[in-house]
Short mmCIF file of C-alpha atoms in Angstrom, two decimals:
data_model
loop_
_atom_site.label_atom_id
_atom_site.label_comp_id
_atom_site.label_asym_id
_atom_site.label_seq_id
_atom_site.Cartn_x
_atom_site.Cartn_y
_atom_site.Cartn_z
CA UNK A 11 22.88 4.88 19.22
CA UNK A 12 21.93 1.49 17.75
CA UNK A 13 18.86 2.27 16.80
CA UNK A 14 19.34 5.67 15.46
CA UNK A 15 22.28 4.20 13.11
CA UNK A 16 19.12 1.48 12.18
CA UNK A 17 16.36 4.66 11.21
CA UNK A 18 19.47 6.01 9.44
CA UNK A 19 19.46 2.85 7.41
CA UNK A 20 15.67 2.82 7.19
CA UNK A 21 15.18 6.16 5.90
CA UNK A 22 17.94 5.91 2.93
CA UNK A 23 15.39 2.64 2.02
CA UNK A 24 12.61 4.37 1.63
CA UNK A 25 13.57 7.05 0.00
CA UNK A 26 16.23 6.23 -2.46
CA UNK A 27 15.17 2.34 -3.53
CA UNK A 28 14.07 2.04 -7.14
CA UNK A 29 10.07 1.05 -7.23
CA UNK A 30 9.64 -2.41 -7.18
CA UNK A 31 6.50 -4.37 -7.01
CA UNK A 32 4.25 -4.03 -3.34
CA UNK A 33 3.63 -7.42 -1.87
CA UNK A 34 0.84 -8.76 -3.20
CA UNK A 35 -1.60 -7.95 -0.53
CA UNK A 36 -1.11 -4.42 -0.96
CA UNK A 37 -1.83 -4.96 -4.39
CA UNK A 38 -4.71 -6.55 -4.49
CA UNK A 39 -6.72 -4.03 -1.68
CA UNK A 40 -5.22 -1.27 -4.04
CA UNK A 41 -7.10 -2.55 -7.05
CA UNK A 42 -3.98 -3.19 -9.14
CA UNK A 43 -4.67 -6.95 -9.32
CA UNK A 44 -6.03 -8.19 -12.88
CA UNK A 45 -9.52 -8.79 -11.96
CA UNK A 46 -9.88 -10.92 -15.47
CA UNK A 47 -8.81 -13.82 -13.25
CA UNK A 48 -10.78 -17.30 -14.55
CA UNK A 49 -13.39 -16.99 -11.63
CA UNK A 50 -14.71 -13.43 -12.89
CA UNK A 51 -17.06 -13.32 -15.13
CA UNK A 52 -15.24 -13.07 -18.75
CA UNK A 53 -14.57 -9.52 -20.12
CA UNK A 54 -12.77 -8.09 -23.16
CA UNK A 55 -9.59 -7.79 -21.86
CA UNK A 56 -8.38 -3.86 -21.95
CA UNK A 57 -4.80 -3.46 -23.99
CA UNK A 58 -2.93 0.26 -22.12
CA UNK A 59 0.50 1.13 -22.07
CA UNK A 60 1.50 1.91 -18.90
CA UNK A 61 4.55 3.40 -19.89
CA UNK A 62 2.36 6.41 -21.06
CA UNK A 63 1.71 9.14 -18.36
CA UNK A 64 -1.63 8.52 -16.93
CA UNK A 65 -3.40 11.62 -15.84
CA UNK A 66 -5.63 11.27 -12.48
CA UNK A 67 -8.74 13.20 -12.32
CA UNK A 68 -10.49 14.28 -8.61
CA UNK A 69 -13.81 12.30 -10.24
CA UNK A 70 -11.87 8.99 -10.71
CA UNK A 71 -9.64 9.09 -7.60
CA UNK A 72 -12.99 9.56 -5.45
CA UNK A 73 -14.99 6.71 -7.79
CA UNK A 74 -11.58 5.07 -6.58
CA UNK A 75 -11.70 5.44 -3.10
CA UNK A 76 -15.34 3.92 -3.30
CA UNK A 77 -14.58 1.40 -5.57
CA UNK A 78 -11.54 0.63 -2.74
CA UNK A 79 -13.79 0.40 -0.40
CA UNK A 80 -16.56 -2.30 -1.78
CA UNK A 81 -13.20 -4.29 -2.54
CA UNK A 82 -11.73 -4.51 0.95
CA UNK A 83 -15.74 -5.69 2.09
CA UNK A 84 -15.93 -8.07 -0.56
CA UNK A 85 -12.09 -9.33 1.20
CA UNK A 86 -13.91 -9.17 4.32
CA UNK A 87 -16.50 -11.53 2.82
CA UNK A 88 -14.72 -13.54 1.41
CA UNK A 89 -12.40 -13.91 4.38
CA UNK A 90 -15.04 -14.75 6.92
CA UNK A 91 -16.62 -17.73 4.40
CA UNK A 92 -13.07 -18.83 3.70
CA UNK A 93 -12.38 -19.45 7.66
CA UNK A 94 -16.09 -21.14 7.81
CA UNK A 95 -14.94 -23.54 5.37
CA UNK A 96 -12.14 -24.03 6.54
CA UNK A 97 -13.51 -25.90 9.97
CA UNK A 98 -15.56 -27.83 7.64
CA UNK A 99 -12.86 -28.90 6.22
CA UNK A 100 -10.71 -30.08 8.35
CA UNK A 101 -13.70 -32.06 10.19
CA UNK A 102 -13.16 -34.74 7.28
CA UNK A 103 -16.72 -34.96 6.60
CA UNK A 104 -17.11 -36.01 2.75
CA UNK A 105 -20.38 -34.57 0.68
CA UNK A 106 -22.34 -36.93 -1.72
CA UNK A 107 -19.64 -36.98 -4.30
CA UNK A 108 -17.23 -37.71 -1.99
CA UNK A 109 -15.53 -34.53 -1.65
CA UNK A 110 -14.41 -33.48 1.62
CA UNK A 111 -17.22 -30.66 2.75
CA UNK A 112 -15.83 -26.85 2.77
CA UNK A 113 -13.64 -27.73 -0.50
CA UNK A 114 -17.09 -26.25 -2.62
CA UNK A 115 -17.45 -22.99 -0.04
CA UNK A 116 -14.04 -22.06 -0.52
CA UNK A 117 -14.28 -22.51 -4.39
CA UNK A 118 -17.73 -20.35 -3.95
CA UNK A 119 -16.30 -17.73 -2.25
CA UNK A 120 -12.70 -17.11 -4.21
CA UNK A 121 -15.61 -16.79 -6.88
CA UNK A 122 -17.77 -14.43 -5.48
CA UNK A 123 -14.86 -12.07 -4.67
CA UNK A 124 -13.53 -11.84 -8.18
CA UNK A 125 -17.35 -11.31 -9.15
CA UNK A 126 -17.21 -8.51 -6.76
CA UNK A 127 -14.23 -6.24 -7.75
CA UNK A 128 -16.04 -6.24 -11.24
CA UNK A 129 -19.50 -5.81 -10.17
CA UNK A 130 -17.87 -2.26 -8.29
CA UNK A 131 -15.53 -1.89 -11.11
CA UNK A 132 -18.22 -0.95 -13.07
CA UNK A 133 -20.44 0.59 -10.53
CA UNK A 134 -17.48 2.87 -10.40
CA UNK A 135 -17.22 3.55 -14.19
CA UNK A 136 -13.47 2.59 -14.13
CA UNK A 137 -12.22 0.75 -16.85
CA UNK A 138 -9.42 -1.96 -16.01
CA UNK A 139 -6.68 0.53 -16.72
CA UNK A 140 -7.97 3.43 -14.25
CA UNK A 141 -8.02 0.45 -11.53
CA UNK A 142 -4.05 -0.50 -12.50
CA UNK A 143 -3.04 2.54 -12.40
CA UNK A 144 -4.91 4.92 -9.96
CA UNK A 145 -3.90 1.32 -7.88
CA UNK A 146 -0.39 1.57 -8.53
CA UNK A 147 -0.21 5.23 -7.96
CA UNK A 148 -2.33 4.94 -4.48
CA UNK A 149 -0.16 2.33 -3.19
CA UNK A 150 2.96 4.02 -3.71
CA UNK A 151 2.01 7.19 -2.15
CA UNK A 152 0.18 5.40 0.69
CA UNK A 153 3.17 2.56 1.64
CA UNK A 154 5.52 5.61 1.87
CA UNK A 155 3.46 8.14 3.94
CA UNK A 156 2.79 5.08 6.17
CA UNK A 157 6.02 3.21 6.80
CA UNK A 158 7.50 7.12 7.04
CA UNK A 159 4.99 7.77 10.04
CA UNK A 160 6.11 4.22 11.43
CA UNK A 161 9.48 5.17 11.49
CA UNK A 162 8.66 8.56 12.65
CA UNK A 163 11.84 10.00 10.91
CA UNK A 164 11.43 13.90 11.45
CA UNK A 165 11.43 12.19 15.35
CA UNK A 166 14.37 10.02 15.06
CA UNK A 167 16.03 12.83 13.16
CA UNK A 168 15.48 15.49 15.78
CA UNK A 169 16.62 12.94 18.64
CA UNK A 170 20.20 12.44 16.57
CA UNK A 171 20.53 16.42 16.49
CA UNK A 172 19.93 16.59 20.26
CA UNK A 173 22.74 13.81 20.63
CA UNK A 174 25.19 15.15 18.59
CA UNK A 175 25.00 18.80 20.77
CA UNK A 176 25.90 16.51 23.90
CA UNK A 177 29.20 14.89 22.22
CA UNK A 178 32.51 16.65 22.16
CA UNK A 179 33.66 19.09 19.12
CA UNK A 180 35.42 16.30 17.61
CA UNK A 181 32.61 13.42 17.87
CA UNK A 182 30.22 16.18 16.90
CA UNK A 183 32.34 16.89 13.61
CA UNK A 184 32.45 12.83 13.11
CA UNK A 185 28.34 12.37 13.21
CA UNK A 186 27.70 15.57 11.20
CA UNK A 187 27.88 13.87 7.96
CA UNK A 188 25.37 11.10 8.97
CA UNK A 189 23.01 13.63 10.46
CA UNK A 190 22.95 15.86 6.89
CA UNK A 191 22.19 11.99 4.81
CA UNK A 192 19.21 11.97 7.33
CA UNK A 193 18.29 15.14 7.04
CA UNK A 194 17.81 15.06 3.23
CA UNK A 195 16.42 11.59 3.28
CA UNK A 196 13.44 13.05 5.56
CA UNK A 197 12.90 15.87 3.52
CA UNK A 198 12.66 13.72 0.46
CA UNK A 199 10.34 11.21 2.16
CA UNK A 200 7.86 14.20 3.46
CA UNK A 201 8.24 15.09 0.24
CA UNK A 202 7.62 11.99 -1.55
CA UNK A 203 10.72 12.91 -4.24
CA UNK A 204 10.81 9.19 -5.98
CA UNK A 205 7.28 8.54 -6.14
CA UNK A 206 6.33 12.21 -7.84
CA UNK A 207 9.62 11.23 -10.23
CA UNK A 208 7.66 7.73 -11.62
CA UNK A 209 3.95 9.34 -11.15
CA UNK A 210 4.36 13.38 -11.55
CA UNK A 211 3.57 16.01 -9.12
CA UNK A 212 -0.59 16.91 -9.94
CA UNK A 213 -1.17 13.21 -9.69
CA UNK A 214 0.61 12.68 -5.92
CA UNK A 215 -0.79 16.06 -5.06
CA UNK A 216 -4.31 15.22 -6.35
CA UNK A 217 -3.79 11.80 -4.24
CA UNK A 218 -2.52 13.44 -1.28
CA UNK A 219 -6.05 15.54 -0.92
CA UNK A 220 -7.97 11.95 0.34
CA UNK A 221 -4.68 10.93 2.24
CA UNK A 222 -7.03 10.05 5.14
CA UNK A 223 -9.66 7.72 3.51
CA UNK A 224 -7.28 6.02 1.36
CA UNK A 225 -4.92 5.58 4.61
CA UNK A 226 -8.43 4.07 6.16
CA UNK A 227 -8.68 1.98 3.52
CA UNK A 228 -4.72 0.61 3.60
CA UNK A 229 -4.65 0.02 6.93
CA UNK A 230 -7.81 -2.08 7.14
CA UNK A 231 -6.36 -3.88 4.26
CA UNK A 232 -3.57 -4.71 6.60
CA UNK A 233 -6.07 -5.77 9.15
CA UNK A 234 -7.72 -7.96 6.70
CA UNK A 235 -4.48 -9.78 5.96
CA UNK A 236 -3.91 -10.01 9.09
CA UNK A 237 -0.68 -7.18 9.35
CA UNK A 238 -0.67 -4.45 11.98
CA UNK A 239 -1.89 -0.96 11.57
CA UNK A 240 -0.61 1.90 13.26
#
C-alpha cells in the first residue's frame, strides 16, 4: 500500500510540476548548453528570443539527433582522457614548469570537447538557437517518457484498481478518489499534457517520431555520467 500511495505521489510530480531547469547533465548531452564557453573557438554570439514559438522541422530534428550523437562521443572522449589524467595526477609527478603532470591533459581535453560540439554544430547546419531549443524541447519530452516508463504508472495504476476490488464497499468508496487523481495523472503523462502546453503539439509529435534514437542517445548520456539506464 506504501508504495502505491508513493507512485501516487510520483505521478502528480511529473505531470503537474511547472518546467524547471534539467540537471545539468541532461543539459549538456541535449545540446542546450552554450557552446560559446571560453575554450571554444570564438563565434558571433547568436541573439533569439526564446519566448517566441520555435517551429521544429523533421530536417533539423534528424541533423539533431546526429549532431546528439557526435556530442555524447566527444563526452566519451573527453571522459576517458579526463580519467587518464587524472592517475597522472594524483601520482604527484611535476612537468618541467613545475606543474603537477595531468593538470595540462585535463585542460586539453575540456578544450577539445567544447571544440567538438561546434565542429558538429556546424557539420549539422544548426545555428546556436536550433541547438537551445530543439535541446530544450528533446529533453523535456525524453525525461518524461523515461522517468514515466521507470515508474511504470499505467502498471502501478492497474495494480491499485485490482486492490481496491478486494476491499470492502466502504474502503472501496474511501480509495476511489485517489485511484481517479491517478488515473488522470497517467493519462496526462502518456499524453505528455504540460510539455505540449510550453512546446505545442506538431513539435512533441514531430519529436515523438525518433522517440527511440533520441531515448538511445539519453540513456547513454546517463551512462556517460555515470546514472543508470533502464
Amino acid at each position: 500500500m506504501r508504495k502505491l500511495l508513493w507512485v501516487l505521489f510520483a505521478a502528480g510530480m511529473l505531470s503537474g510540476c511547472k518546467k524547471e531547469e534539467a540537471p545539468a547533465p541532461a543539459r549538456q548531452a541535449a545540446g542546450t548548453a552554450a557552446e560559446g564557453t571560453q575554450e571554444a573557438p570564438p563565434e558571433a554570439p547568436e541573439a533569439f528570443d526564446d519566448g517566441k514559438p520555435y517551429a521544429l522541422t523533421q530536417a533539423k530534428l534528424d541533423a539533431y539527433v546526429g549532431y546528439q550523437r557526435q556530442v555524447l562521443d566527444a563526452y566519451a572522449a573527453m571522459a576517458r582522457e579526463l580519467q587518464a589524467a587524472k592517475v597522472r595526477l594524483t601520482s604527484g609527478t611535476l612537468d618541467a614548469q613545475g606543474r603537477p603532470v595531468g593538470m595540462t591533459e585535463s585542460m586539453k581535453a575540456i578544450e577539445s570537447k567544447a571544440e567538438s560540439e561546434a565542429k558538429a554544430r556546424r557539420e549539422a547546419g544548426l545555428s546556436e538557437e536550433d541547438v537551445n531549443r530543439i535541446g530544450s524541447l528533446v529533453t523535456d519530452v525524453i525525461t518524461q517518457r523515461h522517468m514515466a516508463a521507470m515508474l511504470d504508472l499505467a502498471g502501478e495504476l492497474k495494480k491499485l484498481e485490482e486492490m481496491q476490488a478486494r476491499l470492502k464497499p466502504e474502503q472501496q468508496k474511501e480509495l476511489a478518489p485517489q485511484i481517479e487523481v491517478m488515473r488522470q495523472r497517467v493519462e496526462e503523462t502518456e499524453k505528455l499534457v504540460s510539455v505540449r502546453k510550453i512546446h505545442g503539439d506538431a513539435n512533441v509529435d514531430l519529436v515523438l517520431t525518433r522517440e527511440q534514437d533520441l531515448m538511445r542517445n539519453y540513456q547513454d548520456m546517463l551512462k556517460s555520467f555515470g546514472g543508470k539506464a533502464q
